[in-house]
Short mmCIF file of C-alpha atoms and ligand atoms in Angstrom, two decimals:
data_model
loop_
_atom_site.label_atom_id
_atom_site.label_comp_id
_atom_site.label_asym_id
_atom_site.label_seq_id
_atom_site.Cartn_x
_atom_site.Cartn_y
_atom_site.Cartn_z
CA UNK A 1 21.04 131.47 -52.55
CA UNK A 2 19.59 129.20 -55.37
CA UNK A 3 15.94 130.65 -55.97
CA UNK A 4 13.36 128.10 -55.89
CA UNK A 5 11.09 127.74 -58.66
CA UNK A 6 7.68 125.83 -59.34
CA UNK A 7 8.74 122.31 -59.99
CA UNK A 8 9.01 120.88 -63.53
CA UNK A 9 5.55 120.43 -64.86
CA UNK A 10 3.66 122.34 -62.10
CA UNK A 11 2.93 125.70 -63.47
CA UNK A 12 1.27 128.86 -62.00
CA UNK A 13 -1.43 130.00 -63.40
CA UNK A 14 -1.37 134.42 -63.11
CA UNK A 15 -3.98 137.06 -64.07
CA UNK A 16 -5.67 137.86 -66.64
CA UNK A 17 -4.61 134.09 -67.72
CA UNK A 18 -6.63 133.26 -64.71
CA UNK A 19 -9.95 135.00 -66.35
CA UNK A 20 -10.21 132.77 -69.24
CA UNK A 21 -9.97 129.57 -66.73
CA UNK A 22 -12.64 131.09 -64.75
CA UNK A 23 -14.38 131.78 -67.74
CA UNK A 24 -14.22 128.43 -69.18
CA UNK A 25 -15.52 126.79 -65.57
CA UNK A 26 -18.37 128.89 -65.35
CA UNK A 27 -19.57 127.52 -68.82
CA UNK A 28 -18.88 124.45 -67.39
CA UNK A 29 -21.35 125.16 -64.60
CA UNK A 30 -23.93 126.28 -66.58
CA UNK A 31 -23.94 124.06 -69.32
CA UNK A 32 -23.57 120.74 -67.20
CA UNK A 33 -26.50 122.25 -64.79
CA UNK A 34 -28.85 122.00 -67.61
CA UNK A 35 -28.38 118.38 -68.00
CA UNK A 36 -28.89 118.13 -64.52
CA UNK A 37 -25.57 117.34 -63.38
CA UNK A 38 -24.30 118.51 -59.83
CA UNK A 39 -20.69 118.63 -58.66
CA UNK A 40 -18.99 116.17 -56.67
CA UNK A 41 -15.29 117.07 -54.83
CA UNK A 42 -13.60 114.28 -54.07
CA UNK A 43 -10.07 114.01 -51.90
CA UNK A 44 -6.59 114.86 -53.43
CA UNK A 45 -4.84 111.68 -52.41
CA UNK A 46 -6.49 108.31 -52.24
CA UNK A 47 -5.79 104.80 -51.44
CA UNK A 48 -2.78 103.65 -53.90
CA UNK A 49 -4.59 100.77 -54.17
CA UNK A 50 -8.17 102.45 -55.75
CA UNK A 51 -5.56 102.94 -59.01
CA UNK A 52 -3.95 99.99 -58.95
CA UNK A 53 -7.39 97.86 -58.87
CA UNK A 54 -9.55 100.60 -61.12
CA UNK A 55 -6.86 102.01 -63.41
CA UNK A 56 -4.95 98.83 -63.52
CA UNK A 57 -1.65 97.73 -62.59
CA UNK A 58 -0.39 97.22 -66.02
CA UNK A 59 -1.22 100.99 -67.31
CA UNK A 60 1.40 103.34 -67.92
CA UNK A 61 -0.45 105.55 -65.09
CA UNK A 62 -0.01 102.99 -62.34
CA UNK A 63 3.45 101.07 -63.56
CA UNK A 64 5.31 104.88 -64.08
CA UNK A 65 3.39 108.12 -63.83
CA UNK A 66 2.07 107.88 -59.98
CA UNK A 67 2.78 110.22 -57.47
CA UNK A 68 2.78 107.61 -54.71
CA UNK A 69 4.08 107.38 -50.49
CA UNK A 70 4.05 105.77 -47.52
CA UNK A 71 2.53 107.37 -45.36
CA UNK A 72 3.87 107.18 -41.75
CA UNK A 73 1.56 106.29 -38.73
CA UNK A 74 1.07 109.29 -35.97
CA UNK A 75 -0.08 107.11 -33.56
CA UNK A 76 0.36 103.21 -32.49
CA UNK A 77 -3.53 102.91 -32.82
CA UNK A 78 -2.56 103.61 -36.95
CA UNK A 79 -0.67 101.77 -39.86
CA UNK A 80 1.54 103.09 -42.60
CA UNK A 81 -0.58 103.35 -45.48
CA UNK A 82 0.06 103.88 -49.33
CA UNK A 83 -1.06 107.29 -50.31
CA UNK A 84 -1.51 108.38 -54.39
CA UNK A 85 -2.01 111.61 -55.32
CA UNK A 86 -4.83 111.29 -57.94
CA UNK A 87 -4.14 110.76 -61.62
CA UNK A 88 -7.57 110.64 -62.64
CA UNK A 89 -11.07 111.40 -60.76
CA UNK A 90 -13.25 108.65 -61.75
CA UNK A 91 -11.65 105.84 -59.75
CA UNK A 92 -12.57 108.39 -57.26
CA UNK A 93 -16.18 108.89 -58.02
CA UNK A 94 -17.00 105.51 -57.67
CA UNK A 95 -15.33 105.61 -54.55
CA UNK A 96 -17.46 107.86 -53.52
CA UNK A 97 -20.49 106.48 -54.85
CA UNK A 98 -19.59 103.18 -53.27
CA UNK A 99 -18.95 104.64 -49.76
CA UNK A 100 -22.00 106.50 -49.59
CA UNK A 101 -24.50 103.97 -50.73
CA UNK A 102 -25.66 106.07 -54.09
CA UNK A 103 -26.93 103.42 -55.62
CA UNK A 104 -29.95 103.09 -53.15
CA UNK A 105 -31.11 105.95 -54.67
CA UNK A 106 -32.73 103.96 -57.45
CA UNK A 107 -31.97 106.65 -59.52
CA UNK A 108 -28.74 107.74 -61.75
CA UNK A 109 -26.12 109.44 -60.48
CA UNK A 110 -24.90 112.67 -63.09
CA UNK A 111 -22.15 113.55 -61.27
CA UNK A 112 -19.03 116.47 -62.60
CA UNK A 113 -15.56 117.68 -61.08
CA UNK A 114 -13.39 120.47 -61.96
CA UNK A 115 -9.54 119.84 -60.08
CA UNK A 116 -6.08 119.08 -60.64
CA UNK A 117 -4.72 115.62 -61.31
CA UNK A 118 -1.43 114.88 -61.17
CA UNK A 119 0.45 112.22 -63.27
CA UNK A 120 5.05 112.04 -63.76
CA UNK A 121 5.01 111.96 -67.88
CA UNK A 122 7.61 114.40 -69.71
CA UNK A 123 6.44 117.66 -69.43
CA UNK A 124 5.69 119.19 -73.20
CA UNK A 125 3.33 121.84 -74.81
CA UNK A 126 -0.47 120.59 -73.45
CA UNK A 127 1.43 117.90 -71.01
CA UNK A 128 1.96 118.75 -67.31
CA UNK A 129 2.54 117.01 -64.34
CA UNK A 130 0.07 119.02 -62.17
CA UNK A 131 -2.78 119.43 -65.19
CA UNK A 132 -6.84 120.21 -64.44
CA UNK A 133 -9.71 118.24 -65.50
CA UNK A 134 -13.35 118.77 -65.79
CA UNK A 135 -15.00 115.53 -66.23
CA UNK A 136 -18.58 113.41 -65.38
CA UNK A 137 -19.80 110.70 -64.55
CA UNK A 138 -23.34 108.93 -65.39
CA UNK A 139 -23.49 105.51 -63.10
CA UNK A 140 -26.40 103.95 -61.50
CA UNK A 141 -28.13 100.56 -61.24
CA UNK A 142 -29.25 98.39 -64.17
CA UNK A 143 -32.48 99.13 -63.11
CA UNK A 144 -32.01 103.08 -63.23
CA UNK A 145 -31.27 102.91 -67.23
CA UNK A 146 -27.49 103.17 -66.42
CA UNK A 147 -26.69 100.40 -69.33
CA UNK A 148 -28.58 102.31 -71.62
CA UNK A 149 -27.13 103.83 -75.14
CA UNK A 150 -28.76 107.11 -74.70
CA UNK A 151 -26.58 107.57 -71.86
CA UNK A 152 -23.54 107.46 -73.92
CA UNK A 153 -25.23 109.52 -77.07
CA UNK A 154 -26.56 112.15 -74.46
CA UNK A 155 -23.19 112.71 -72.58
CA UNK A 156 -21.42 112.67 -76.09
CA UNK A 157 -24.37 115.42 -77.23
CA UNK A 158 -23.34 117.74 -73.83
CA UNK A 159 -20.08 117.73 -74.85
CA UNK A 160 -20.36 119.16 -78.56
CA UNK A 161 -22.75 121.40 -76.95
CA UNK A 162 -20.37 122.23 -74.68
CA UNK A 163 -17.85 122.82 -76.48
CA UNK A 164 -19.57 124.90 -79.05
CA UNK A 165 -20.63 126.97 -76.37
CA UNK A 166 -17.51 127.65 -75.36
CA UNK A 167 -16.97 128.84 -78.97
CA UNK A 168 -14.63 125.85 -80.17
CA UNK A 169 -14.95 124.56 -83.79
CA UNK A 170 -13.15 122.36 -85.63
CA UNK A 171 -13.01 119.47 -82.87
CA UNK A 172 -13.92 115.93 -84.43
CA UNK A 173 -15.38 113.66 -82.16
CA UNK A 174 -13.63 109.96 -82.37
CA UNK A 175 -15.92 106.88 -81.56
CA UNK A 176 -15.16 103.06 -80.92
CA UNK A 177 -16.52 100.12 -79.07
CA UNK A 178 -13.88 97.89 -77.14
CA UNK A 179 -16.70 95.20 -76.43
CA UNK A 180 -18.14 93.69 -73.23
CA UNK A 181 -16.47 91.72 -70.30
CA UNK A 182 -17.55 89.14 -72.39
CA UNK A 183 -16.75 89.52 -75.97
CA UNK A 184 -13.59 91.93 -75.25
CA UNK A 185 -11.53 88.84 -73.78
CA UNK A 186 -11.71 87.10 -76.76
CA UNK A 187 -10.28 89.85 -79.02
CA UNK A 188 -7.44 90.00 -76.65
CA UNK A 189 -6.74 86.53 -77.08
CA UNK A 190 -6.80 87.06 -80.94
CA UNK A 191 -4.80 89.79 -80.10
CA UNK A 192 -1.99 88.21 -78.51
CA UNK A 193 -1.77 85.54 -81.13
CA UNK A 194 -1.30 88.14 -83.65
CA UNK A 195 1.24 89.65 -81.89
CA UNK A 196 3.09 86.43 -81.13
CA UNK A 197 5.04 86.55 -84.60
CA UNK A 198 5.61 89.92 -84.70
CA UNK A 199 6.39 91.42 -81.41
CA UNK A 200 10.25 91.13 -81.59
CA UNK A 201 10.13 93.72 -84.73
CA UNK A 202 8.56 95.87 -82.75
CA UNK A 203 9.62 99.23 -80.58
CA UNK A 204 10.70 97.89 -76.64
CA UNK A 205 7.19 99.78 -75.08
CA UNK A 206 5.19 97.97 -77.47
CA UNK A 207 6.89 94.57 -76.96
CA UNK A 208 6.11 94.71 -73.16
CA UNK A 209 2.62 95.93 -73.87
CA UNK A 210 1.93 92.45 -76.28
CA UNK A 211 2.61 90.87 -72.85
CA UNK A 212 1.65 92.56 -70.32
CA UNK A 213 -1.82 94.97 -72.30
CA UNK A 214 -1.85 93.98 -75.57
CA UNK A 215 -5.04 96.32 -76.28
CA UNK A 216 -2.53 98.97 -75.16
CA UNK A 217 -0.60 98.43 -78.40
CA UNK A 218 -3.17 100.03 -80.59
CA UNK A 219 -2.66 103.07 -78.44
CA UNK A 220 0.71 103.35 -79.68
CA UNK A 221 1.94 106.39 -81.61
CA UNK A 222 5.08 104.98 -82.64
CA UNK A 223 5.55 105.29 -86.31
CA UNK A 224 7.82 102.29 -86.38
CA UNK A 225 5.04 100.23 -85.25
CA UNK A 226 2.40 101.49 -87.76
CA UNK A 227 2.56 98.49 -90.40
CA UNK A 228 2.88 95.96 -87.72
CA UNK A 229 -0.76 97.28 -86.58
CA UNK A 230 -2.08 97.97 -89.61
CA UNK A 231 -2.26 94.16 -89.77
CA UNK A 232 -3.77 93.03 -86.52
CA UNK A 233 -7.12 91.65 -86.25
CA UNK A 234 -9.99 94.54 -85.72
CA UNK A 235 -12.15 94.51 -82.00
CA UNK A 236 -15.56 95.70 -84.61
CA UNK A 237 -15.15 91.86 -85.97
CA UNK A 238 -15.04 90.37 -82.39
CA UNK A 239 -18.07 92.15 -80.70
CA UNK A 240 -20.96 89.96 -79.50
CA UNK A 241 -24.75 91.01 -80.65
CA UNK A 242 -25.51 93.13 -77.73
CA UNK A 243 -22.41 94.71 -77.84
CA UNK A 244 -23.25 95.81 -81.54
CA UNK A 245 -26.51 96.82 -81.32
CA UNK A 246 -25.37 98.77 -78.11
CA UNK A 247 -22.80 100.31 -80.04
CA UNK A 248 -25.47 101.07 -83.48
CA UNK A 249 -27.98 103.05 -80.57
CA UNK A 250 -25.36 105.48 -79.69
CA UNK A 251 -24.58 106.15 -83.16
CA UNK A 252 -27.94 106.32 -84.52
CA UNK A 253 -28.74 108.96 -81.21
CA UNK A 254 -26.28 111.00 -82.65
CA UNK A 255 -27.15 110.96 -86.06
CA UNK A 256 -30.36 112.04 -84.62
CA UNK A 257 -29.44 114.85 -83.34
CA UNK A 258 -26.93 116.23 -85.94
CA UNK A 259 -23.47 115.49 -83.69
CA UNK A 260 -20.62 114.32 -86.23
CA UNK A 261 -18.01 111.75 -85.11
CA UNK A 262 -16.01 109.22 -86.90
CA UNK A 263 -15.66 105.53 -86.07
CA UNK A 264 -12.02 104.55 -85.37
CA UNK A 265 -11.24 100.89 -84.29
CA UNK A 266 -8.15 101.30 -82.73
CA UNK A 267 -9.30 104.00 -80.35
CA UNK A 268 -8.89 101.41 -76.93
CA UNK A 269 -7.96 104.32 -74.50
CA UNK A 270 -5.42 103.18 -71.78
CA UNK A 271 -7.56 102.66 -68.88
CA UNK A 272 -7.59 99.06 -67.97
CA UNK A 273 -12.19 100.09 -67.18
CA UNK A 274 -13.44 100.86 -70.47
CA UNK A 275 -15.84 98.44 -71.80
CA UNK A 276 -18.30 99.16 -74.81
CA UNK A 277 -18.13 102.61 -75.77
CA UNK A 278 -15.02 104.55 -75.80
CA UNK A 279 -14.07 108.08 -77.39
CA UNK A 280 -12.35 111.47 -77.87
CA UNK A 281 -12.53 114.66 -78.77
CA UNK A 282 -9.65 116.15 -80.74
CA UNK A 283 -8.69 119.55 -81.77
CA UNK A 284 -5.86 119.77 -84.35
CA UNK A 285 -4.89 123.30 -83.45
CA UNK A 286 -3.35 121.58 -80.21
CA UNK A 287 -0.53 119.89 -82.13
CA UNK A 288 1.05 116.36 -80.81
CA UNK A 289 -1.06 116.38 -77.33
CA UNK A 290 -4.45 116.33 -79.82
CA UNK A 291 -6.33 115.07 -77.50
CA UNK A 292 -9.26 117.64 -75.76
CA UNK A 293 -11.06 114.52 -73.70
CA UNK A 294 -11.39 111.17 -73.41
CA UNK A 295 -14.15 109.05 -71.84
CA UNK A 296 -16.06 106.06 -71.86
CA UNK A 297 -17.88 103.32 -70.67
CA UNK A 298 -17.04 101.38 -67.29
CA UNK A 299 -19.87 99.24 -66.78
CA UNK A 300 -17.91 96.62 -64.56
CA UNK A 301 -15.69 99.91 -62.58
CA UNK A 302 -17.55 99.43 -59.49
CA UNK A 303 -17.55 95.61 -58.79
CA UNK A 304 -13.87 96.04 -59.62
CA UNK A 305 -13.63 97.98 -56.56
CA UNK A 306 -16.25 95.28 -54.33
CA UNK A 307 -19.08 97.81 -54.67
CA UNK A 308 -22.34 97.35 -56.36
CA UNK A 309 -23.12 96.28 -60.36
CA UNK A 310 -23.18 100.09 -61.08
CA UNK A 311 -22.63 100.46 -64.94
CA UNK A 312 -21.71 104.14 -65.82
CA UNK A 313 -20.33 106.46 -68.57
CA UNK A 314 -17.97 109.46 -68.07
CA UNK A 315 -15.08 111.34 -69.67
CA UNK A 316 -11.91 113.84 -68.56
CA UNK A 317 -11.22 116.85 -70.32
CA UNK A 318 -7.87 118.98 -70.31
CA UNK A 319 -8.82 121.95 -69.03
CA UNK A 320 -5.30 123.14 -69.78
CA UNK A 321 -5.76 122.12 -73.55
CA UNK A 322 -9.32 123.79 -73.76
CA UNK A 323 -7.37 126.90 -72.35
CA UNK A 324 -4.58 126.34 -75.47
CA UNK A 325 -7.21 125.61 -77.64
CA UNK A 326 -9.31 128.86 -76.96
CA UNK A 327 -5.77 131.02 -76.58
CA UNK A 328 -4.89 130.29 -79.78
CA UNK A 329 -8.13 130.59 -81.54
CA UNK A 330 -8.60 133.98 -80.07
CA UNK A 331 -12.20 133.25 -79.60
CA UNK A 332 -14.22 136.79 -79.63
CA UNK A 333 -16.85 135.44 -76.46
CA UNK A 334 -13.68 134.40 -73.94
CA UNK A 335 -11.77 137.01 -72.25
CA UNK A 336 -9.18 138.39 -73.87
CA UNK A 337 -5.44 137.85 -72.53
CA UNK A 338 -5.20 141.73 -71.38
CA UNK A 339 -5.90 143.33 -68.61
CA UNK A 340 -9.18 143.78 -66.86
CA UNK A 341 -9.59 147.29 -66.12
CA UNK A 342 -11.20 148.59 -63.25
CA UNK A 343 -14.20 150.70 -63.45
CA UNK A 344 -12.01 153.37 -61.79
CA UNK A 345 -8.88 154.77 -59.87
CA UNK A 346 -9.61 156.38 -56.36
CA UNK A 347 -7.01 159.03 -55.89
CA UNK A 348 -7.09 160.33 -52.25
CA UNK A 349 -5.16 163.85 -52.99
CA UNK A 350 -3.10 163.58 -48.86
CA UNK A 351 -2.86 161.20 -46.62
CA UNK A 352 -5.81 162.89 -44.85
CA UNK A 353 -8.12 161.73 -47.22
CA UNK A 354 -7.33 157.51 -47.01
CA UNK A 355 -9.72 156.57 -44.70
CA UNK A 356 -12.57 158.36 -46.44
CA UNK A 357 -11.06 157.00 -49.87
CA UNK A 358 -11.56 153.68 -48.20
CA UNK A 359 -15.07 154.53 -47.62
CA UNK A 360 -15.91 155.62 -50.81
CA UNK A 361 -14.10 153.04 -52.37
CA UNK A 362 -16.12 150.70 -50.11
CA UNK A 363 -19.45 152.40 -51.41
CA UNK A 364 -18.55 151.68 -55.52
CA UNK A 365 -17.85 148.47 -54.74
CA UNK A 366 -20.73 147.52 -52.78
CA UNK A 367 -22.46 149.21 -55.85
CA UNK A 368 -20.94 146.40 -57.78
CA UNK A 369 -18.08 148.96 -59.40
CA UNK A 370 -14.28 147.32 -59.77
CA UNK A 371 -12.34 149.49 -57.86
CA UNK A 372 -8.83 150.15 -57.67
CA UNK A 373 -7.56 152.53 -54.21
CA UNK A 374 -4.32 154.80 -54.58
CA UNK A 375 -3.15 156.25 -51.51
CA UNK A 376 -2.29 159.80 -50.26
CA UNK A 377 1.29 159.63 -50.55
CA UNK A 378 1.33 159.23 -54.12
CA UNK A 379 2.05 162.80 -56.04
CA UNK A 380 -0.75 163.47 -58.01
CA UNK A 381 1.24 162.67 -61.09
CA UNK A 382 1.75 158.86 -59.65
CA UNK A 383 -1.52 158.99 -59.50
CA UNK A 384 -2.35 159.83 -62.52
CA UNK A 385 0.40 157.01 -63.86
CA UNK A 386 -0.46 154.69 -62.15
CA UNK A 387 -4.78 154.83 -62.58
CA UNK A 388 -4.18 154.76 -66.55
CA UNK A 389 -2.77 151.45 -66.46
CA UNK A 390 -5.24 149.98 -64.02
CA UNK A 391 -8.60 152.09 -64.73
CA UNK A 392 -10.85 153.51 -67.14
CA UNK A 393 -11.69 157.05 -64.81
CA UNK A 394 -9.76 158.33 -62.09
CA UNK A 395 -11.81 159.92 -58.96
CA UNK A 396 -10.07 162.84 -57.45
CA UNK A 397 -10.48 162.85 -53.60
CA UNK A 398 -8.82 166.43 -52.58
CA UNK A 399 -10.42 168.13 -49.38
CA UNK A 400 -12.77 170.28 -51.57
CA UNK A 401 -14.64 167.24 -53.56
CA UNK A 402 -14.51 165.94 -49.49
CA UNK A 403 -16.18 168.50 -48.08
CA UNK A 404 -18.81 169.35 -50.99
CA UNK A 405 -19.29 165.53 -51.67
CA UNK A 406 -18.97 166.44 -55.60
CA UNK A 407 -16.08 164.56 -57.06
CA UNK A 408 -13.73 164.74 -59.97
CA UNK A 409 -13.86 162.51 -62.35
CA UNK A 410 -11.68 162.01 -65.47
CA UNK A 411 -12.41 159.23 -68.45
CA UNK A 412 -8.92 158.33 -69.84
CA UNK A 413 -10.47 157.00 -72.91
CA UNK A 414 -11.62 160.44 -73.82
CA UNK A 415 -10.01 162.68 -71.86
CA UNK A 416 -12.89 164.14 -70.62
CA UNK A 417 -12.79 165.32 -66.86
CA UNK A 418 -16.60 166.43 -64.96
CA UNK A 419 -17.47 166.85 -61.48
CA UNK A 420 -20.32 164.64 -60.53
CA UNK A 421 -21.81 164.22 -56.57
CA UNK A 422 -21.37 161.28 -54.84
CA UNK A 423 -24.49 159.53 -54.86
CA UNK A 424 -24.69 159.86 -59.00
CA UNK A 425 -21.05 158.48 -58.95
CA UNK A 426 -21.61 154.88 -59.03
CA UNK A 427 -24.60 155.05 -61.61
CA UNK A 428 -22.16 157.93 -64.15
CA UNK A 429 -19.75 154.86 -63.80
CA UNK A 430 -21.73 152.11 -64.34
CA UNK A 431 -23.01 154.08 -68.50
CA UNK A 432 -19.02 155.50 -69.07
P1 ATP B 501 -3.04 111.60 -73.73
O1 ATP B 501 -3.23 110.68 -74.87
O2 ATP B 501 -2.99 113.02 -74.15
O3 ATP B 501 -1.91 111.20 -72.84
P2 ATP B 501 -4.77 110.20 -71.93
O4 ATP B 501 -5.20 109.09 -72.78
O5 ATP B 501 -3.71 109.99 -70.92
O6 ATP B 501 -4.36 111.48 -72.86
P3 ATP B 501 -6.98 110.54 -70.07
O7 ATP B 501 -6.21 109.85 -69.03
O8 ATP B 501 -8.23 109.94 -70.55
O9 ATP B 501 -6.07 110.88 -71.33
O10 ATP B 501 -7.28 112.05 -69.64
C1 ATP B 501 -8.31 112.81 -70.26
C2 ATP B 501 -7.80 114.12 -70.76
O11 ATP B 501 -6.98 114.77 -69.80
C3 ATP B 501 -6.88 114.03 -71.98
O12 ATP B 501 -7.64 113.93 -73.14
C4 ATP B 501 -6.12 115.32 -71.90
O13 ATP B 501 -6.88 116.38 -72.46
C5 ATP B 501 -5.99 115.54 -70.43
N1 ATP B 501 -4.65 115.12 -69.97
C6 ATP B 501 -4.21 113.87 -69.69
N2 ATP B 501 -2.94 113.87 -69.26
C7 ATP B 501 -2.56 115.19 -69.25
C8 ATP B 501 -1.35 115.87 -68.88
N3 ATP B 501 -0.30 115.23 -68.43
N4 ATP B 501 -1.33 117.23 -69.01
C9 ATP B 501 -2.41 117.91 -69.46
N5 ATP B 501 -3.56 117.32 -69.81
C10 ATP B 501 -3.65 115.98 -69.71
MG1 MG B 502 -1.66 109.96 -71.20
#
C-alpha cells in the first residue's frame, strides 16, 4: 500500500516546533490587546465571489492560486453554490463587518485574526499552500476618524513594536502611496501608455499584466523586466493634494515616534483594494520570500462589496516566515527548538501502584507541575530510561513511599536522590 502523506504545501506542524508558534501568538495577544484590538474568527470557506469582487478578478490570487468548488445542493429548497477556501482574511472581515451592521457603532472597528489561508503557488522555502496569518484590521465610518493618517502611522507603530517584542531586528519597513480612487486611475492610464511601446520586450506574465493590471507590473521580480521599469512613469508624480498630504501625515507620525521605513514607489502590492497607503515589512534573513507582512489601505473595500463607505487600514503577516525568521535568529526570549521537559517522571514501582500514580500525578498537576506518568509494567530501569529523556526528577512510587506518603525523588541534573513527603512534593519541585 502507497502511504499517504500531507499534500504538497500543507505541512504539519510537531512539538516543540509547536511552542515557538504558540509563543509567537501569545505575543500577538498581548501586544495587539494593548492597542485595543479584539479578535475576530471568521469562516474557512466563503463565497467565491467575496474574492473575485474584493481581491479582484485580474489578481494572480483569483485568476490561478484559488482553492475553489461547487458546492452541491442537499436539498431541492438549495442551489449549488461556489465555495473558496480563503486566500486572505480581510475580504472576510469586511464581510463580517458588513453583515453585522458594525458600522452603527459610530465607532472604529480594531479588529485581528490568527488562521490558515490557503492559496495554489509553488511551494518553496517561506511559500506554502496551507500558510497562517495574523493580521488587523482598522475600518469604520468617515465620521469615526477611519480616513485618518494616524490610523495608518499607529498600526505601522504596533507592528515595529511588535515585532521588536518578539525580539526581531533587522526588519526595514517599506512605505508607498498608490493614490486615491481618484488620482490612482490616472496613473494607470499613464501607465498603460508607457507600456504600449514596450510590452512585447517584455517576459509573457508581465505582457498580460500591461493589459489586464498594469500596476501589477511594478510587482514584478523578473530581472528581465528591470530596465523596462526602471523607465515607467512614477505613481509619487500622479497623486492629487489630499492624497499627498495624507501620505506626508503618516510619515511625519512616524518620524515622530522614532519608527524607520523607506519610501519605495513601486511598492503597489497585488491586491486589486489598496488605495493610499501601502507597505511591508521585510526581513533579509528570509531569503527570496522577503516579505514578513504586507498591508494597507482599502478605503473603498466595503462599497466594493455593496456595504457601507467604511474606509479602513490592515495588514497580513506570515506567521510561517516570523517562525523562519525567529528559527534562524535563535532569538534568546522564544523557546528554544528542544524539548520541554517535564517538571518530573512518576514511576509507579508495580502495577499495583497505577491508580494511585494517577492520583498523585493528578495532585502535581493540579499544583500547576508538568507531569509525565510511567506505568507499573515498566522495569525500574525503563523507568529510569525513559524519565531522563522526558523529565528533570523522577518520583519513585514503590509500596513503601505508598504507605508512608514520603516519596523518592531523584534530580537527573545533579544526581541527587532525597525522600521528601507528599504534601512538600509539589512546592520541592516547583525551587529544583
Ligand atoms: P509574497 O510577495 O511573498 O507572495 P503577497 O504579496 O502575496 O506576498 P499578501 O497576500 O499581502 O502577500 O500576504 C501577506 C503576507 O502573508 C506575506 O507578506 C507573507 O508573509 C505571507 N504569505 C503570503 N503568501 C504566502 C504563502 N504562500 N506561504 C507563506 N506565507 C505567505
Ligand atoms: Mg503572493
Amino acid at each position: 500500500m502507497t502511504l499517504l502523506k500531507a499534500v504538497r504545501g500543507t505541512r504539519d506542524l510537531l512539538p516543540p516546533e509547536t511552542e515557538l508558534w504558540n509563543h509567537v501568538e501569545a505575543v500577538t495577544r498581548r501586544v495587539f490587546a494593548r492597542y485595543n484590538f479584539g479578535e475576530i474568527r471568521t469562516p474557512i470557506f466563503e463565497d467565491t465571489s467575496l474574492f473575485a469582487r474584493s481581491v479582484g478578478e485580474e489578481t494572480d490570487i483569483v485568476s490561478k492560486e484559488m482553492y475553489t468548488w461547487e458546492d452541491r445542493a442537499r436539498a431541492q429548497s438549495e442551489k449549488s453554490q461556489s465555495l473558496t477556501l480563503r486566500p486572505e482574511n480581510t475580504a472576510g472581515v469586511v464581510r463580517a463587518y458588513i453583515e453585522h451592521n458594525l458600522g452603527e457603532t459610530g465607532l472604529l472597528q480594531k479588529l485581528y485574526y490568527i488562521g490558515p489561508q490557503f492559496r495554489r503557488e509553488r511551494p518553496q522555502k517561506g511559500r506554502y499552500r496551507q500558510f497562517w496569518q495574523i493580521g488587523a484590521e482598522v475600518i469604520g465610518p468617515p465620521s469615526a476618524g477611519s480616513e485618518s493618517p494616524l490610523r495608518d502611522a499607529e498600526v505601522l507603530e504596533m507592528l515595529s513594536s511588535f515585532l521588536d517584542e518578539l525580539g526581531i531586528t533587522g526588519w526595514n519597513l517599506v512605505l508607498n502611496s498608490v493614490g486615491s480612487s481618484t488620482d490612482r486611475p490616472k496613473y494607470v492610464a499613464a501607465l498603460r501608455q508607457a507600456l504600449a511601446p514596450v510590452k512585447d520586450r517584455m517576459s509573457p506574465d508581465n505582457q498580460r499584466r500591461a493589459e489586464t493590471n498594469p500596476l501589477r507590473v511594478l510587482d514584478s521580480k523578473d530581472p528581465a523586466d528591470e530596465a523596462i521599469i526602471a523607465t515607467l512613469p512614477k505613481i509619487a508624480d500622479y497623486l492629487d493634494e489630499a492624497s499627498k498630504a495624507h501620505f506626508a501625515a503618516v510619515c511625519a507620525a512616524l518620524d515622530a515616534c522614532g519608527v524607520k521605513y523607506e519610501v519605495n514607489p513601486r511598492l503597489v502590492r497585488g491586491l486589486d483594494y489598496y488605495t493610499r497607503t501601502t507597505f511591508e515589512f521585510t526581513h533579509g534573513g528570509l531569503g527570496a520570500q522577503n516579505a514578513l507582512l504586507g498591508g494597507g489601505r482599502y478605503d473603498g473595500l466595503s462599497e466594493m462589496l455593496g456595504g457601507p463607505k467604511a474606509p479602513g487600514i490592515g495588514f497580513a503577516m506570515g506567521l510561517d516566515r516570523l517562525i523562519l525568521t525567529l528559527q534562524s535568529a535563535q532569538i534568546e526570549s522564544a523557546p528554544s527548538a528542544s524539548a520541554i521537559l517535564a517538571d518530573a517522571f512518576v514511576a509507579p514501582l508495580g502495577e499495583q501502584l497505577n491508580a494511585p500514580a494517577l492520583k498523585l500525578a493528578r495532585d502535581l498537576r493540579r499544583q500547576g507541575l508538568r507531569i509525565e506518568l510511567g506505568d507499573g509494567g515498566f522495569r525500574i530501569k525503563k523507568s529510569f530510561e525513559i524519565a531522563n529523556k522526558l523529565a528533570r526528577n523522577i518520583i519513585l512510587l514503590g509500596e513503601d513511599e505508598h504507605a508512608s506518603g514520603i516519596l523518592t525523588v531523584k534530580n537527573f541534573a545533579t544526581g541527587e536522590q532525597t525522600k521528601i513527603p507528599r504534601d512538600q512534593l509539589a512546592s520541592a519541585l516547583q525551587t529544583r
